[in-house]
Amino acid sequence: ALPDLSGVHEVKGTWMGSTTLPCTYRPSDDFTQQLLIWSMERDDSTSTIFRRDDSGDHILLSQFRDRVSVPKQSPGDASLLIKNLEIPDSGHYTCQVTWRSKNNSLIKKEVTITVKVVKVAATKPVIRASEPGLAFPAGARASLTCVASGSPPISYRWFRRAPSGKALLLSSQAELAWDSLQPSDAGEYYCEAENR
């Protein structure tokens, strides 16, 4: 059977997030992948983004440098991963694979995927305790997790309110954890989430 590519018609990605454009085929001993080209069409012009040939992987558009990759160790998977999505990444992407058969003939197939990069409105963080309620026995392991949905990237900071009314910065992670709680850890804690 001749190789055939499968993909999807449309992929939605979130601004500053990452997305995978699927392009796969069933590997076979009768056909060897010679060439993989990912190109992008936008405003009536088509540009090659990524090329994999005998000499290796090449990223040909500077705007995608360090942001795109294709799996290396999985035969039959030519999917394109795009990181740190920008609004101008929206467009039509084509995955084109060329195989060489045992009798040295070349077969070329392609699949086109429309990418839409959308912005997501930032929302207030929702803070939840890792266990119901906020009363813990002394000596217990405990953690508070700050969860925020919204436009990535989101940074987190945990504070403890001091008696003086000042806030003490405790962590710049989404989670604040204690190995062994002490009575002195009782108090008021709050989280801040921030994005662009």
mmCIF file of C-alpha atoms in Angstrom:
data_model
loop_
_atom_site.group_PDB
_atom_site.id
_atom_site.type_symbol
_atom_site.label_atom_id
_atom_site.label_comp_id
_atom_site.label_asym_id
_atom_site.label_seq_id
_atom_site.Cartn_x
_atom_site.Cartn_y
_atom_site.Cartn_z
ATOM 1 C CA ALA A 1 0.000 0.000 0.000
ATOM 2 C CA LEU A 2 1.186 3.506 -0.769
ATOM 3 C CA PRO A 3 1.930 5.720 2.234
ATOM 4 C CA ASP A 4 -0.695 8.291 3.116
ATOM 5 C CA LEU A 5 -0.630 11.278 5.456
ATOM 6 C CA SER A 6 -3.265 11.972 8.070
ATOM 7 C CA GLY A 7 -3.800 15.256 9.844
ATOM 8 C CA VAL A 8 -6.649 17.567 10.849
ATOM 9 C CA HIS A 9 -8.289 20.509 9.094
ATOM 10 C CA GLU A 10 -7.926 23.088 11.822
ATOM 11 C CA VAL A 11 -5.940 23.664 14.998
ATOM 12 C CA LYS A 12 -6.678 26.402 17.518
ATOM 13 C CA GLY A 13 -3.838 27.664 19.663
ATOM 14 C CA THR A 14 -3.695 30.106 22.547
ATOM 15 C CA TRP A 15 -1.466 33.151 22.335
ATOM 16 C CA MET A 16 1.872 32.480 24.128
ATOM 17 C CA GLY A 17 0.927 28.801 24.499
ATOM 18 C CA SER A 18 2.022 25.909 22.301
ATOM 19 C CA THR A 19 0.246 23.675 19.818
ATOM 20 C CA THR A 20 0.976 20.582 17.722
ATOM 21 C CA LEU A 21 0.007 20.342 14.052
ATOM 22 C CA PRO A 22 -0.545 16.607 13.505
ATOM 23 C CA CYS A 23 0.928 14.981 10.397
ATOM 24 C CA THR A 24 1.427 11.211 10.591
ATOM 25 C CA TYR A 25 1.712 8.137 8.405
ATOM 26 C CA ARG A 26 2.126 4.415 8.892
ATOM 27 C CA PRO A 27 5.834 3.549 8.528
ATOM 28 C CA SER A 28 6.603 0.743 6.107
ATOM 29 C CA ASP A 29 9.712 -1.158 5.009
ATOM 30 C CA ASP A 30 8.834 -0.453 1.371
ATOM 31 C CA PHE A 31 9.118 3.327 1.660
ATOM 32 C CA THR A 32 11.865 5.520 3.145
ATOM 33 C CA GLN A 33 11.193 9.134 4.081
ATOM 34 C CA GLN A 34 13.493 11.315 1.969
ATOM 35 C CA LEU A 35 12.185 14.774 2.653
ATOM 36 C CA LEU A 36 9.808 16.530 5.030
ATOM 37 C CA ILE A 37 8.809 20.142 4.409
ATOM 38 C CA TRP A 38 6.513 22.280 6.544
ATOM 39 C CA SER A 39 5.442 25.476 4.815
ATOM 40 C CA MET A 40 3.107 28.301 5.755
ATOM 41 C CA GLU A 41 0.830 30.336 3.528
ATOM 42 C CA ARG A 42 -0.170 33.786 4.736
ATOM 43 C CA ASP A 43 -1.293 36.819 2.740
ATOM 44 C CA ASP A 44 -0.943 34.943 -0.594
ATOM 45 C CA SER A 45 2.720 34.060 -0.088
ATOM 46 C CA THR A 46 4.092 30.673 0.897
ATOM 47 C CA SER A 47 7.277 30.239 2.932
ATOM 48 C CA THR A 48 9.083 27.099 4.018
ATOM 49 C CA ILE A 49 9.387 26.939 7.818
ATOM 50 C CA PHE A 50 11.026 23.577 8.420
ATOM 51 C CA ARG A 51 12.916 21.103 6.246
ATOM 52 C CA ARG A 52 14.217 17.659 7.207
ATOM 53 C CA ASP A 53 16.459 15.918 4.672
ATOM 54 C CA ASP A 54 19.587 13.739 4.644
ATOM 55 C CA SER A 55 21.630 16.596 6.096
ATOM 56 C CA GLY A 56 19.356 17.074 9.133
ATOM 57 C CA ASP A 57 16.740 19.544 10.357
ATOM 58 C CA HIS A 58 16.663 23.121 9.103
ATOM 59 C CA ILE A 59 14.477 25.980 10.342
ATOM 60 C CA LEU A 60 14.313 28.426 7.460
ATOM 61 C CA LEU A 61 12.222 31.281 8.865
ATOM 62 C CA SER A 62 13.859 33.357 11.584
ATOM 63 C CA GLN A 63 10.509 34.086 13.258
ATOM 64 C CA PHE A 64 10.201 30.354 14.034
ATOM 65 C CA ARG A 65 13.784 29.797 15.200
ATOM 66 C CA ASP A 66 13.858 27.997 18.589
ATOM 67 C CA ARG A 67 10.057 27.748 18.456
ATOM 68 C CA VAL A 68 9.359 24.803 16.140
ATOM 69 C CA SER A 69 10.358 21.144 16.231
ATOM 70 C CA VAL A 70 9.388 17.768 14.756
ATOM 71 C CA PRO A 71 9.744 14.482 16.717
ATOM 72 C CA LYS A 72 13.077 12.799 15.962
ATOM 73 C CA GLN A 73 12.743 9.289 17.306
ATOM 74 C CA SER A 74 9.221 8.405 16.201
ATOM 75 C CA PRO A 75 9.007 7.033 12.630
ATOM 76 C CA GLY A 76 5.821 8.073 10.884
ATOM 77 C CA ASP A 77 5.339 11.179 13.048
ATOM 78 C CA ALA A 78 6.061 14.380 11.116
ATOM 79 C CA SER A 79 3.940 16.609 13.387
ATOM 80 C CA LEU A 80 5.092 20.188 13.951
ATOM 81 C CA LEU A 81 5.233 21.577 17.488
ATOM 82 C CA ILE A 82 5.051 25.379 17.707
ATOM 83 C CA LYS A 83 5.866 27.027 21.044
ATOM 84 C CA ASN A 84 5.205 30.578 22.294
ATOM 85 C CA LEU A 85 2.475 31.163 19.731
ATOM 86 C CA GLU A 86 2.181 34.689 18.365
ATOM 87 C CA ILE A 87 -0.880 36.135 16.632
ATOM 88 C CA PRO A 88 0.942 36.300 13.219
ATOM 89 C CA ASP A 89 1.434 32.496 13.418
ATOM 90 C CA SER A 90 -2.185 32.163 12.221
ATOM 91 C CA GLY A 91 -2.324 30.838 8.656
ATOM 92 C CA HIS A 92 -2.396 27.713 6.483
ATOM 93 C CA TYR A 93 0.351 25.179 7.157
ATOM 94 C CA THR A 94 1.232 22.354 4.762
ATOM 95 C CA CYS A 95 3.055 19.167 5.727
ATOM 96 C CA GLN A 96 4.683 17.606 2.647
ATOM 97 C CA VAL A 97 6.452 14.258 2.836
ATOM 98 C CA THR A 98 8.439 12.636 0.027
ATOM 99 C CA TRP A 99 9.248 8.906 0.213
ATOM 100 C CA ARG A 100 11.555 6.779 -1.901
ATOM 101 C CA SER A 101 10.234 3.315 -2.728
ATOM 102 C CA LYS A 102 12.341 0.152 -3.080
ATOM 103 C CA ASN A 103 12.393 0.549 -6.864
ATOM 104 C CA ASN A 104 13.674 4.145 -6.393
ATOM 105 C CA SER A 105 10.521 5.962 -7.426
ATOM 106 C CA LEU A 106 9.522 9.043 -5.407
ATOM 107 C CA ILE A 107 6.080 9.521 -3.893
ATOM 108 C CA LYS A 108 4.945 12.871 -2.506
ATOM 109 C CA LYS A 109 1.900 13.552 -0.319
ATOM 110 C CA GLU A 110 0.770 16.632 1.558
ATOM 111 C CA VAL A 111 -1.840 17.717 4.087
ATOM 112 C CA THR A 112 -2.852 21.310 4.935
ATOM 113 C CA ILE A 113 -3.912 22.539 8.377
ATOM 114 C CA THR A 114 -5.403 25.928 9.231
ATOM 115 C CA VAL A 115 -4.004 27.429 12.437
ATOM 116 C CA LYS A 116 -5.911 30.054 14.390
ATOM 117 C CA VAL A 117 -4.134 31.738 17.287
ATOM 118 C CA VAL A 118 -6.591 33.257 19.749
ATOM 119 C CA LYS A 119 -6.143 35.481 22.759
ATOM 120 C CA VAL A 120 -7.787 34.379 25.978
ATOM 121 C CA ALA A 121 -8.994 36.996 28.418
ATOM 122 C CA ALA A 122 -7.085 36.971 31.677
ATOM 123 C CA THR A 123 -9.171 35.790 34.602
ATOM 124 C CA LYS A 124 -8.666 36.218 38.324
ATOM 125 C CA PRO A 125 -6.754 33.413 40.016
ATOM 126 C CA VAL A 126 -8.763 30.721 41.748
ATOM 127 C CA ILE A 127 -6.895 29.569 44.833
ATOM 128 C CA ARG A 128 -7.575 26.171 46.304
ATOM 129 C CA ALA A 129 -6.149 24.305 49.260
ATOM 130 C CA SER A 130 -4.660 20.907 48.518
ATOM 131 C CA GLU A 131 -7.033 19.445 51.157
ATOM 132 C CA PRO A 132 -10.552 20.586 52.039
ATOM 133 C CA GLY A 133 -10.496 23.226 54.741
ATOM 134 C CA LEU A 134 -7.491 25.112 55.940
ATOM 135 C CA ALA A 135 -7.030 23.552 59.388
ATOM 136 C CA PHE A 136 -4.033 21.216 59.549
ATOM 137 C CA PRO A 137 -2.540 19.280 62.470
ATOM 138 C CA ALA A 138 0.932 20.347 63.629
ATOM 139 C CA GLY A 139 3.683 18.351 61.949
ATOM 140 C CA ALA A 140 1.574 17.677 58.844
ATOM 141 C CA ARG A 141 2.763 18.086 55.282
ATOM 142 C CA ALA A 142 0.637 20.664 53.532
ATOM 143 C CA SER A 143 0.535 22.771 50.438
ATOM 144 C CA LEU A 144 -1.471 25.607 48.971
ATOM 145 C CA THR A 145 -1.868 25.724 45.215
ATOM 146 C CA CYS A 146 -2.673 28.799 43.201
ATOM 147 C CA VAL A 147 -4.489 28.139 39.940
ATOM 148 C CA ALA A 148 -5.249 30.820 37.382
ATOM 149 C CA SER A 149 -6.722 30.496 33.937
ATOM 150 C CA GLY A 150 -5.959 33.157 31.356
ATOM 151 C CA SER A 151 -3.438 34.190 28.764
ATOM 152 C CA PRO A 152 -0.126 32.412 29.339
ATOM 153 C CA PRO A 153 2.491 32.837 30.585
ATOM 154 C CA ILE A 154 1.181 33.323 34.122
ATOM 155 C CA SER A 155 3.531 33.972 37.021
ATOM 156 C CA TYR A 156 2.593 33.312 40.652
ATOM 157 C CA ARG A 157 3.669 34.731 43.987
ATOM 158 C CA TRP A 158 2.672 33.604 47.480
ATOM 159 C CA PHE A 159 2.636 36.086 50.375
ATOM 160 C CA ARG A 160 2.032 35.869 54.098
ATOM 161 C CA ARG A 161 0.387 38.807 55.773
ATOM 162 C CA ALA A 162 2.527 40.013 58.706
ATOM 163 C CA PRO A 163 1.076 41.491 61.938
ATOM 164 C CA SER A 164 2.445 44.880 60.869
ATOM 165 C CA GLY A 165 0.220 44.693 57.790
ATOM 166 C CA LYS A 166 3.224 44.199 55.524
ATOM 167 C CA ALA A 167 3.312 41.250 53.156
ATOM 168 C CA LEU A 168 6.187 38.753 53.171
ATOM 169 C CA LEU A 169 7.004 37.153 49.822
ATOM 170 C CA LEU A 170 7.362 33.409 50.410
ATOM 171 C CA SER A 171 7.444 31.833 46.975
ATOM 172 C CA SER A 172 7.447 32.610 43.265
ATOM 173 C CA GLN A 173 5.883 29.268 42.396
ATOM 174 C CA ALA A 174 2.253 28.226 41.961
ATOM 175 C CA GLU A 175 2.577 25.973 45.005
ATOM 176 C CA LEU A 176 3.517 26.826 48.568
ATOM 177 C CA ALA A 177 4.505 23.695 50.528
ATOM 178 C CA TRP A 178 5.453 22.771 54.084
ATOM 179 C CA ASP A 179 7.156 19.507 55.071
ATOM 180 C CA SER A 180 6.137 19.872 58.706
ATOM 181 C CA LEU A 181 3.677 22.534 59.789
ATOM 182 C CA GLN A 182 4.349 24.394 63.045
ATOM 183 C CA PRO A 183 1.858 26.426 65.115
ATOM 184 C CA SER A 184 3.854 29.504 64.063
ATOM 185 C CA ASP A 185 2.815 28.843 60.445
ATOM 186 C CA ALA A 186 -0.795 29.727 61.275
ATOM 187 C CA GLY A 187 -1.838 32.946 59.604
ATOM 188 C CA GLU A 188 -3.191 34.509 56.466
ATOM 189 C CA TYR A 189 -1.652 33.652 53.105
ATOM 190 C CA TYR A 190 -2.540 34.929 49.694
ATOM 191 C CA CYS A 191 -1.518 34.386 46.127
ATOM 192 C CA GLU A 192 -1.019 36.777 43.230
ATOM 193 C CA ALA A 193 -1.200 35.697 39.621
ATOM 194 C CA GLU A 194 0.059 37.949 36.865
ATOM 195 C CA ASN A 195 0.219 37.777 33.082
ATOM 196 C CA ARG A 196 0.918 40.224 30.288
#
